N, C-alpha and C. Protein backbone atom coordinates (compact mmCIF):
# COMPACT_ATOMS: atom_id res chain seq x y z
N UNK A 1 109.83 130.79 157.88
CA UNK A 1 110.41 129.53 157.36
C UNK A 1 109.24 129.03 156.41
N UNK A 2 109.60 128.55 155.32
CA UNK A 2 108.81 128.19 154.40
C UNK A 2 108.57 126.57 154.23
N UNK A 3 109.63 125.82 155.10
CA UNK A 3 109.55 124.52 155.12
C UNK A 3 111.00 123.82 154.75
N UNK A 4 111.08 122.55 154.99
CA UNK A 4 112.34 121.99 154.64
C UNK A 4 112.67 121.69 153.09
N UNK A 5 113.85 122.19 152.46
CA UNK A 5 114.02 121.94 151.10
C UNK A 5 114.78 120.62 150.78
N UNK A 6 114.07 119.62 150.35
CA UNK A 6 114.68 118.21 150.32
C UNK A 6 114.30 117.86 148.79
N UNK A 7 115.05 116.84 148.34
CA UNK A 7 114.88 116.34 147.08
C UNK A 7 113.54 115.24 147.47
N UNK A 8 112.96 114.89 146.24
CA UNK A 8 111.71 113.91 146.47
C UNK A 8 112.20 112.44 147.12
N UNK A 9 111.40 112.06 147.76
CA UNK A 9 111.61 110.87 148.47
C UNK A 9 111.96 109.72 147.18
N UNK A 10 112.99 108.69 147.46
CA UNK A 10 113.32 107.96 146.34
C UNK A 10 112.27 106.85 146.21
N UNK A 11 111.69 106.60 145.10
CA UNK A 11 110.72 105.75 144.93
C UNK A 11 110.85 105.15 143.41
N UNK A 12 110.04 104.25 143.23
CA UNK A 12 110.11 103.31 141.91
C UNK A 12 110.41 104.15 140.70
N UNK A 13 109.54 105.17 140.46
CA UNK A 13 109.70 106.07 139.41
C UNK A 13 111.04 106.60 139.11
N UNK A 14 111.66 107.19 140.11
CA UNK A 14 113.19 107.65 140.10
C UNK A 14 114.01 106.51 140.00
N UNK A 15 113.92 105.44 140.67
CA UNK A 15 114.90 104.33 140.52
C UNK A 15 115.07 103.89 139.00
N UNK A 16 113.82 103.58 138.50
CA UNK A 16 113.81 102.79 136.94
C UNK A 16 113.54 103.62 135.93
N UNK A 17 112.88 104.75 136.01
CA UNK A 17 112.63 105.59 134.97
C UNK A 17 112.80 107.13 135.17
N UNK A 18 111.67 107.96 135.11
CA UNK A 18 111.90 109.55 135.33
C UNK A 18 110.29 109.83 135.75
N UNK A 19 110.12 110.87 136.41
CA UNK A 19 108.84 111.49 136.69
C UNK A 19 109.00 112.94 136.42
N UNK A 20 107.90 113.52 135.85
CA UNK A 20 108.05 114.93 135.55
C UNK A 20 107.07 115.80 136.69
N UNK A 21 107.86 117.01 136.76
CA UNK A 21 107.17 117.94 137.69
C UNK A 21 107.20 119.24 137.09
N UNK A 22 106.33 120.19 137.56
CA UNK A 22 106.14 121.48 136.89
C UNK A 22 106.78 122.38 138.14
N UNK A 23 107.43 123.46 137.96
CA UNK A 23 107.66 124.42 139.08
C UNK A 23 106.56 125.47 138.66
N UNK A 24 105.97 125.48 140.11
CA UNK A 24 104.85 126.38 140.25
C UNK A 24 105.17 127.87 140.66
N UNK A 25 106.17 127.76 141.58
CA UNK A 25 106.69 129.33 142.02
C UNK A 25 108.00 129.21 142.31
N UNK A 26 108.83 130.12 142.36
CA UNK A 26 110.11 130.42 143.07
C UNK A 26 109.78 131.48 144.24
N UNK A 27 110.09 131.00 145.42
CA UNK A 27 109.90 131.78 146.60
C UNK A 27 111.20 132.28 147.26
N UNK A 28 111.02 133.15 147.92
CA UNK A 28 112.15 133.38 148.99
C UNK A 28 111.78 133.03 150.20
N UNK A 29 112.78 132.45 151.07
CA UNK A 29 112.82 131.75 152.33
C UNK A 29 113.50 132.68 153.25
N UNK A 30 113.01 133.55 154.46
CA UNK A 30 113.69 134.26 155.17
C UNK A 30 114.65 133.40 156.02
N UNK A 31 115.94 133.96 156.08
CA UNK A 31 117.08 133.19 156.75
C UNK A 31 117.67 132.33 155.88
N UNK A 32 117.50 132.33 154.57
CA UNK A 32 118.14 131.44 153.68
C UNK A 32 118.52 132.14 152.40
N UNK A 33 119.67 132.03 151.87
CA UNK A 33 120.21 132.86 150.96
C UNK A 33 119.73 132.38 149.55
N UNK A 34 119.63 131.02 149.34
CA UNK A 34 118.95 130.54 147.99
C UNK A 34 117.70 130.64 147.98
N UNK A 35 117.03 130.99 146.71
CA UNK A 35 115.75 130.80 146.71
C UNK A 35 115.09 129.39 146.59
N UNK A 36 113.78 129.18 146.70
CA UNK A 36 113.32 127.92 146.76
C UNK A 36 112.21 127.68 145.61
N UNK A 37 112.12 126.69 144.99
CA UNK A 37 111.38 126.38 144.11
C UNK A 37 110.38 125.39 144.46
N UNK A 38 109.08 125.77 144.31
CA UNK A 38 107.79 125.06 144.65
C UNK A 38 107.54 124.03 143.42
N UNK A 39 107.68 122.63 143.69
CA UNK A 39 107.53 121.93 142.43
C UNK A 39 106.21 120.91 142.65
N UNK A 40 105.45 120.76 141.48
CA UNK A 40 104.18 119.98 141.74
C UNK A 40 104.53 118.64 140.99
N UNK A 41 104.26 117.38 141.37
CA UNK A 41 104.59 116.23 140.73
C UNK A 41 103.15 115.55 140.81
N UNK A 42 102.58 114.65 139.73
CA UNK A 42 101.46 113.87 139.91
C UNK A 42 101.72 112.80 141.07
N UNK A 43 100.72 112.57 142.01
CA UNK A 43 100.85 111.37 142.77
C UNK A 43 100.67 110.10 142.11
N UNK A 44 101.52 109.06 142.29
CA UNK A 44 101.41 107.82 141.65
C UNK A 44 100.18 106.88 142.08
N UNK A 45 99.71 107.23 143.12
CA UNK A 45 98.49 106.45 143.55
C UNK A 45 97.14 107.08 143.45
N UNK A 46 97.02 108.31 143.90
CA UNK A 46 95.88 109.08 144.05
C UNK A 46 95.72 110.24 142.91
N UNK A 47 94.38 110.68 142.68
CA UNK A 47 94.43 111.85 141.67
C UNK A 47 94.61 112.99 142.40
N UNK A 48 95.82 113.61 142.70
CA UNK A 48 96.20 114.71 143.20
C UNK A 48 97.54 115.09 142.75
N UNK A 49 98.01 116.23 143.30
CA UNK A 49 99.39 116.60 142.99
C UNK A 49 100.09 116.70 144.21
N UNK A 50 101.28 116.11 144.21
CA UNK A 50 102.37 116.43 145.52
C UNK A 50 103.17 117.39 145.27
N UNK A 51 103.22 118.42 146.26
CA UNK A 51 104.16 119.48 146.11
C UNK A 51 105.63 119.29 146.80
N UNK A 52 106.64 119.53 146.28
CA UNK A 52 107.98 119.51 146.88
C UNK A 52 108.64 121.00 146.85
N UNK A 53 109.52 121.01 147.86
CA UNK A 53 110.20 122.28 147.97
C UNK A 53 111.61 121.92 147.79
N UNK A 54 112.22 122.36 146.57
CA UNK A 54 113.66 122.20 146.11
C UNK A 54 114.42 123.41 146.34
N UNK A 55 115.92 123.50 146.63
CA UNK A 55 116.55 124.61 146.47
C UNK A 55 116.77 124.85 144.96
N UNK A 56 116.44 126.30 144.62
CA UNK A 56 116.32 126.37 143.17
C UNK A 56 117.87 126.52 142.53
N UNK A 57 117.90 125.85 141.65
CA UNK A 57 119.34 125.87 140.73
C UNK A 57 119.07 127.22 139.91
N UNK A 58 120.50 127.95 139.47
CA UNK A 58 120.56 129.01 138.68
C UNK A 58 119.86 128.70 137.25
N UNK A 59 118.96 129.67 136.76
CA UNK A 59 118.37 129.43 135.54
C UNK A 59 117.14 128.76 135.59
N UNK A 60 116.60 128.20 136.79
CA UNK A 60 115.32 127.58 136.83
C UNK A 60 114.14 128.76 136.82
N UNK A 61 113.20 128.43 136.40
CA UNK A 61 111.88 129.33 136.33
C UNK A 61 110.64 128.91 136.44
N UNK A 62 109.65 129.57 136.75
CA UNK A 62 108.23 129.07 137.10
C UNK A 62 107.46 128.65 135.64
N UNK A 63 106.93 127.43 135.60
CA UNK A 63 106.41 127.10 134.56
C UNK A 63 107.46 125.76 133.82
N UNK A 64 108.74 126.02 134.24
CA UNK A 64 109.65 124.91 133.58
C UNK A 64 109.28 123.48 134.02
N UNK A 65 109.47 122.54 133.17
CA UNK A 65 109.28 121.20 133.61
C UNK A 65 110.56 120.49 134.24
N UNK A 66 110.57 119.99 135.15
CA UNK A 66 111.69 119.29 135.76
C UNK A 66 111.41 117.85 135.92
N UNK A 67 112.66 117.07 135.43
CA UNK A 67 112.34 115.50 135.52
C UNK A 67 113.32 115.07 136.57
N UNK A 68 112.86 114.14 137.22
CA UNK A 68 113.69 113.65 138.35
C UNK A 68 113.86 111.98 138.00
N UNK A 69 114.89 111.47 137.89
CA UNK A 69 115.06 109.76 137.86
C UNK A 69 116.17 109.54 137.01
N UNK A 70 116.41 108.16 136.99
CA UNK A 70 117.57 107.66 136.19
C UNK A 70 117.63 107.85 134.66
N UNK A 71 116.40 108.07 134.11
CA UNK A 71 116.23 108.22 132.72
C UNK A 71 116.23 109.72 132.28
N UNK A 72 116.36 110.57 133.35
CA UNK A 72 116.20 112.07 132.97
C UNK A 72 117.11 112.59 132.04
N UNK A 73 117.18 113.71 131.51
CA UNK A 73 118.17 114.14 130.48
C UNK A 73 119.12 115.18 131.44
N UNK A 74 120.20 115.33 130.87
CA UNK A 74 121.23 116.20 131.60
C UNK A 74 121.00 117.74 131.22
N UNK A 75 120.01 118.22 131.93
CA UNK A 75 119.72 119.87 131.71
C UNK A 75 119.30 120.36 133.19
N UNK A 76 119.42 121.59 133.24
CA UNK A 76 119.76 122.37 134.36
C UNK A 76 118.36 122.37 135.10
N UNK A 77 118.40 121.82 136.57
CA UNK A 77 117.32 121.68 137.25
C UNK A 77 116.86 120.18 137.48
N UNK A 78 117.29 119.39 136.49
CA UNK A 78 116.91 117.98 136.50
C UNK A 78 117.70 117.28 137.64
N UNK A 79 117.01 116.07 138.17
CA UNK A 79 117.82 115.41 139.29
C UNK A 79 117.87 114.18 138.86
N UNK A 80 119.23 113.61 138.86
CA UNK A 80 119.73 112.25 138.38
C UNK A 80 120.76 111.76 139.25
N UNK A 81 120.91 110.32 139.14
CA UNK A 81 121.98 109.75 139.99
C UNK A 81 123.26 110.31 139.57
N UNK A 82 124.28 110.41 140.44
CA UNK A 82 125.65 110.94 140.11
C UNK A 82 126.42 110.11 139.10
N UNK A 83 126.08 108.81 139.22
CA UNK A 83 127.01 108.06 138.39
C UNK A 83 126.61 107.94 136.93
N UNK A 84 125.50 108.43 136.73
CA UNK A 84 124.99 108.56 135.33
C UNK A 84 125.77 109.97 134.48
N UNK A 85 125.89 111.06 135.37
CA UNK A 85 126.37 112.07 134.80
C UNK A 85 127.78 111.98 134.33
N UNK A 86 128.26 112.90 133.20
CA UNK A 86 129.56 112.69 132.81
C UNK A 86 130.59 113.56 133.86
N UNK A 87 131.84 113.34 133.81
CA UNK A 87 132.78 113.96 134.61
C UNK A 87 132.85 115.53 134.17
N UNK A 88 133.01 116.33 135.04
CA UNK A 88 133.16 117.73 134.87
C UNK A 88 131.62 118.32 134.90
N UNK A 89 130.70 117.56 135.34
CA UNK A 89 129.35 118.13 135.42
C UNK A 89 129.10 119.00 136.66
N UNK A 90 128.67 120.29 136.61
CA UNK A 90 128.29 121.02 137.73
C UNK A 90 127.03 120.68 138.47
N UNK A 91 127.10 120.27 139.92
CA UNK A 91 125.87 119.78 140.33
C UNK A 91 125.74 120.54 141.71
N UNK A 92 124.43 120.68 142.53
CA UNK A 92 124.10 120.89 143.45
C UNK A 92 123.21 120.12 144.46
N UNK A 93 123.13 120.31 145.68
CA UNK A 93 122.18 119.52 146.36
C UNK A 93 122.35 117.94 146.19
N UNK A 94 123.75 117.76 146.41
CA UNK A 94 123.93 116.38 146.33
C UNK A 94 123.66 115.31 147.59
N UNK A 95 123.27 114.28 147.47
CA UNK A 95 123.19 113.28 148.74
C UNK A 95 124.51 112.89 149.07
N UNK A 96 124.62 112.79 150.44
CA UNK A 96 125.84 112.15 150.99
C UNK A 96 125.52 110.62 150.93
N UNK A 97 124.53 110.13 151.40
CA UNK A 97 124.05 108.57 151.32
C UNK A 97 122.68 108.34 150.38
N UNK A 98 122.54 107.42 149.81
CA UNK A 98 121.47 107.13 148.97
C UNK A 98 120.05 107.29 149.54
N UNK A 99 119.32 108.19 149.19
CA UNK A 99 118.16 108.32 149.91
C UNK A 99 117.97 109.41 151.04
N UNK A 100 119.04 110.12 151.21
CA UNK A 100 118.90 111.20 152.32
C UNK A 100 118.45 112.57 151.83
N UNK A 101 118.10 112.60 150.59
CA UNK A 101 117.40 113.83 150.06
C UNK A 101 118.28 115.16 150.01
N UNK A 102 119.54 114.94 149.95
CA UNK A 102 120.36 116.16 149.50
C UNK A 102 121.04 116.68 150.80
N UNK A 103 122.27 116.80 150.79
CA UNK A 103 123.00 117.52 151.91
C UNK A 103 124.23 118.33 151.61
N UNK A 104 124.88 118.19 150.26
CA UNK A 104 125.92 118.98 150.07
C UNK A 104 125.61 119.88 149.11
N UNK A 105 126.43 121.08 149.09
CA UNK A 105 126.09 122.24 148.08
C UNK A 105 124.81 122.79 148.03
N UNK A 106 124.35 122.99 149.03
CA UNK A 106 122.89 123.66 148.95
C UNK A 106 122.71 125.18 149.01
N UNK A 107 124.00 125.76 149.35
CA UNK A 107 124.02 127.11 149.64
C UNK A 107 123.78 128.08 148.16
N UNK A 108 123.24 129.22 148.13
CA UNK A 108 123.23 129.93 147.06
C UNK A 108 124.61 130.20 146.34
N UNK A 109 124.57 129.70 145.08
CA UNK A 109 125.82 129.94 144.22
C UNK A 109 126.80 128.86 144.56
N UNK A 110 126.66 127.85 145.44
CA UNK A 110 127.48 126.72 145.70
C UNK A 110 127.09 125.58 144.70
N UNK A 111 128.32 124.91 144.30
CA UNK A 111 128.24 123.70 143.35
C UNK A 111 129.39 122.63 143.57
N UNK A 112 129.26 121.47 143.34
CA UNK A 112 130.24 120.55 143.29
C UNK A 112 130.53 120.08 142.05
N UNK A 113 131.58 119.64 141.77
CA UNK A 113 131.82 119.05 140.43
C UNK A 113 132.20 117.67 140.54
N UNK A 114 131.75 116.87 139.50
CA UNK A 114 132.10 115.49 139.45
C UNK A 114 133.65 115.37 138.83
N UNK A 115 134.45 114.45 139.51
CA UNK A 115 135.79 114.44 139.18
C UNK A 115 135.84 113.06 138.41
N UNK A 116 135.60 112.14 138.96
CA UNK A 116 135.60 110.84 138.32
C UNK A 116 134.61 109.72 138.77
N UNK A 117 134.59 108.60 137.90
CA UNK A 117 133.74 107.60 138.38
C UNK A 117 134.60 106.26 138.58
N UNK A 118 134.18 105.38 139.42
CA UNK A 118 134.77 103.99 139.59
C UNK A 118 133.72 102.99 139.40
N UNK A 119 133.40 102.68 138.06
CA UNK A 119 132.13 101.66 137.97
C UNK A 119 132.29 100.41 138.66
N UNK A 120 133.56 99.95 138.78
CA UNK A 120 133.80 98.52 139.47
C UNK A 120 133.21 98.73 140.97
N UNK A 121 133.55 99.72 141.63
CA UNK A 121 133.19 99.73 142.98
C UNK A 121 131.85 100.50 143.37
N UNK A 122 131.24 101.15 142.04
CA UNK A 122 130.02 102.04 142.26
C UNK A 122 130.26 103.22 143.05
N UNK A 123 131.19 103.86 142.92
CA UNK A 123 131.55 105.11 143.63
C UNK A 123 131.94 106.20 142.72
N UNK A 124 131.67 107.42 143.08
CA UNK A 124 131.86 108.77 142.30
C UNK A 124 132.79 109.61 143.17
N UNK A 125 133.52 110.36 142.49
CA UNK A 125 134.41 111.29 143.46
C UNK A 125 133.91 112.68 143.07
N UNK A 126 133.71 113.54 144.09
CA UNK A 126 133.27 114.83 143.86
C UNK A 126 134.22 116.04 144.47
N UNK A 127 134.04 117.03 143.78
CA UNK A 127 134.93 118.16 144.58
C UNK A 127 133.85 119.17 145.26
N UNK A 128 133.74 119.24 146.50
CA UNK A 128 132.93 120.15 147.14
C UNK A 128 133.08 121.57 147.03
N UNK A 129 132.20 122.31 147.33
CA UNK A 129 132.59 123.95 147.45
C UNK A 129 133.82 124.34 148.30
N UNK A 130 134.07 123.61 149.38
CA UNK A 130 135.07 123.73 150.22
C UNK A 130 136.57 123.45 149.51
N UNK A 131 136.40 122.68 148.61
CA UNK A 131 137.81 122.25 147.97
C UNK A 131 137.94 120.75 148.16
N UNK A 132 137.50 120.13 149.21
CA UNK A 132 137.73 118.73 149.67
C UNK A 132 137.19 117.84 148.52
N UNK A 133 137.86 116.79 148.38
CA UNK A 133 137.30 115.80 147.56
C UNK A 133 136.65 114.74 148.32
N UNK A 134 135.46 114.34 147.91
CA UNK A 134 134.53 113.26 148.64
C UNK A 134 134.06 112.21 147.72
N UNK A 135 134.04 110.99 148.28
CA UNK A 135 133.68 109.80 147.30
C UNK A 135 132.36 109.42 148.01
N UNK A 136 131.45 109.39 147.07
CA UNK A 136 130.08 109.07 147.29
C UNK A 136 129.59 107.89 146.56
N UNK A 137 128.44 107.35 146.84
CA UNK A 137 128.12 106.02 145.87
C UNK A 137 127.26 106.86 144.66
N UNK A 138 127.57 105.91 143.40
CA UNK A 138 127.09 106.39 142.13
C UNK A 138 125.82 106.56 142.23
N UNK A 139 124.97 105.79 143.07
CA UNK A 139 123.20 105.95 143.21
C UNK A 139 122.71 107.19 143.76
N UNK A 140 123.62 107.95 144.46
CA UNK A 140 123.20 109.26 145.26
C UNK A 140 122.72 110.17 144.13
N UNK A 141 121.80 111.15 144.33
CA UNK A 141 121.27 111.89 143.42
C UNK A 141 121.70 113.26 143.74
N UNK A 142 121.62 114.10 142.51
CA UNK A 142 121.87 115.51 142.62
C UNK A 142 121.26 116.21 141.62
N UNK A 143 121.16 117.39 141.77
CA UNK A 143 120.50 118.51 140.89
C UNK A 143 121.48 118.94 139.84
N UNK A 144 121.34 119.14 138.61
CA UNK A 144 122.22 119.48 137.60
C UNK A 144 121.98 121.20 137.76
N UNK A 145 123.24 121.60 137.84
CA UNK A 145 123.12 123.33 137.89
C UNK A 145 123.83 123.76 139.20
N UNK A 146 123.94 125.10 139.22
CA UNK A 146 124.39 125.55 140.40
C UNK A 146 123.52 126.64 141.40
């Protein structure tokens, strides 16, 4: 085992802007179908790098810059809140509850699709890999791509 593959813990930079990370390596984890990406982010408080382990989306490569946060662009590998993405977006590693660091569509080749948004209630409707439709909060994060 290489470690738990989770999204970054939700902090000020992700809630209000974005933070840039670099993919250092794409590794194989025994017992897991999907490859993992080792991503290095700058620490907000000390002079050091924080390394995170993400489930790699299709099309990610070492040396790629990844942006996490509300103001990040909609490109493969970036992590954004579900409510900001347009309908029909293919996403993976989706949070069930805000801040749980990813729980749906994490298997290799799996993806969820955004069906609709309800801005009044702050909810978003997703189609999961099993075909079931699920409603999550629009503030839940997900990785763009499959």
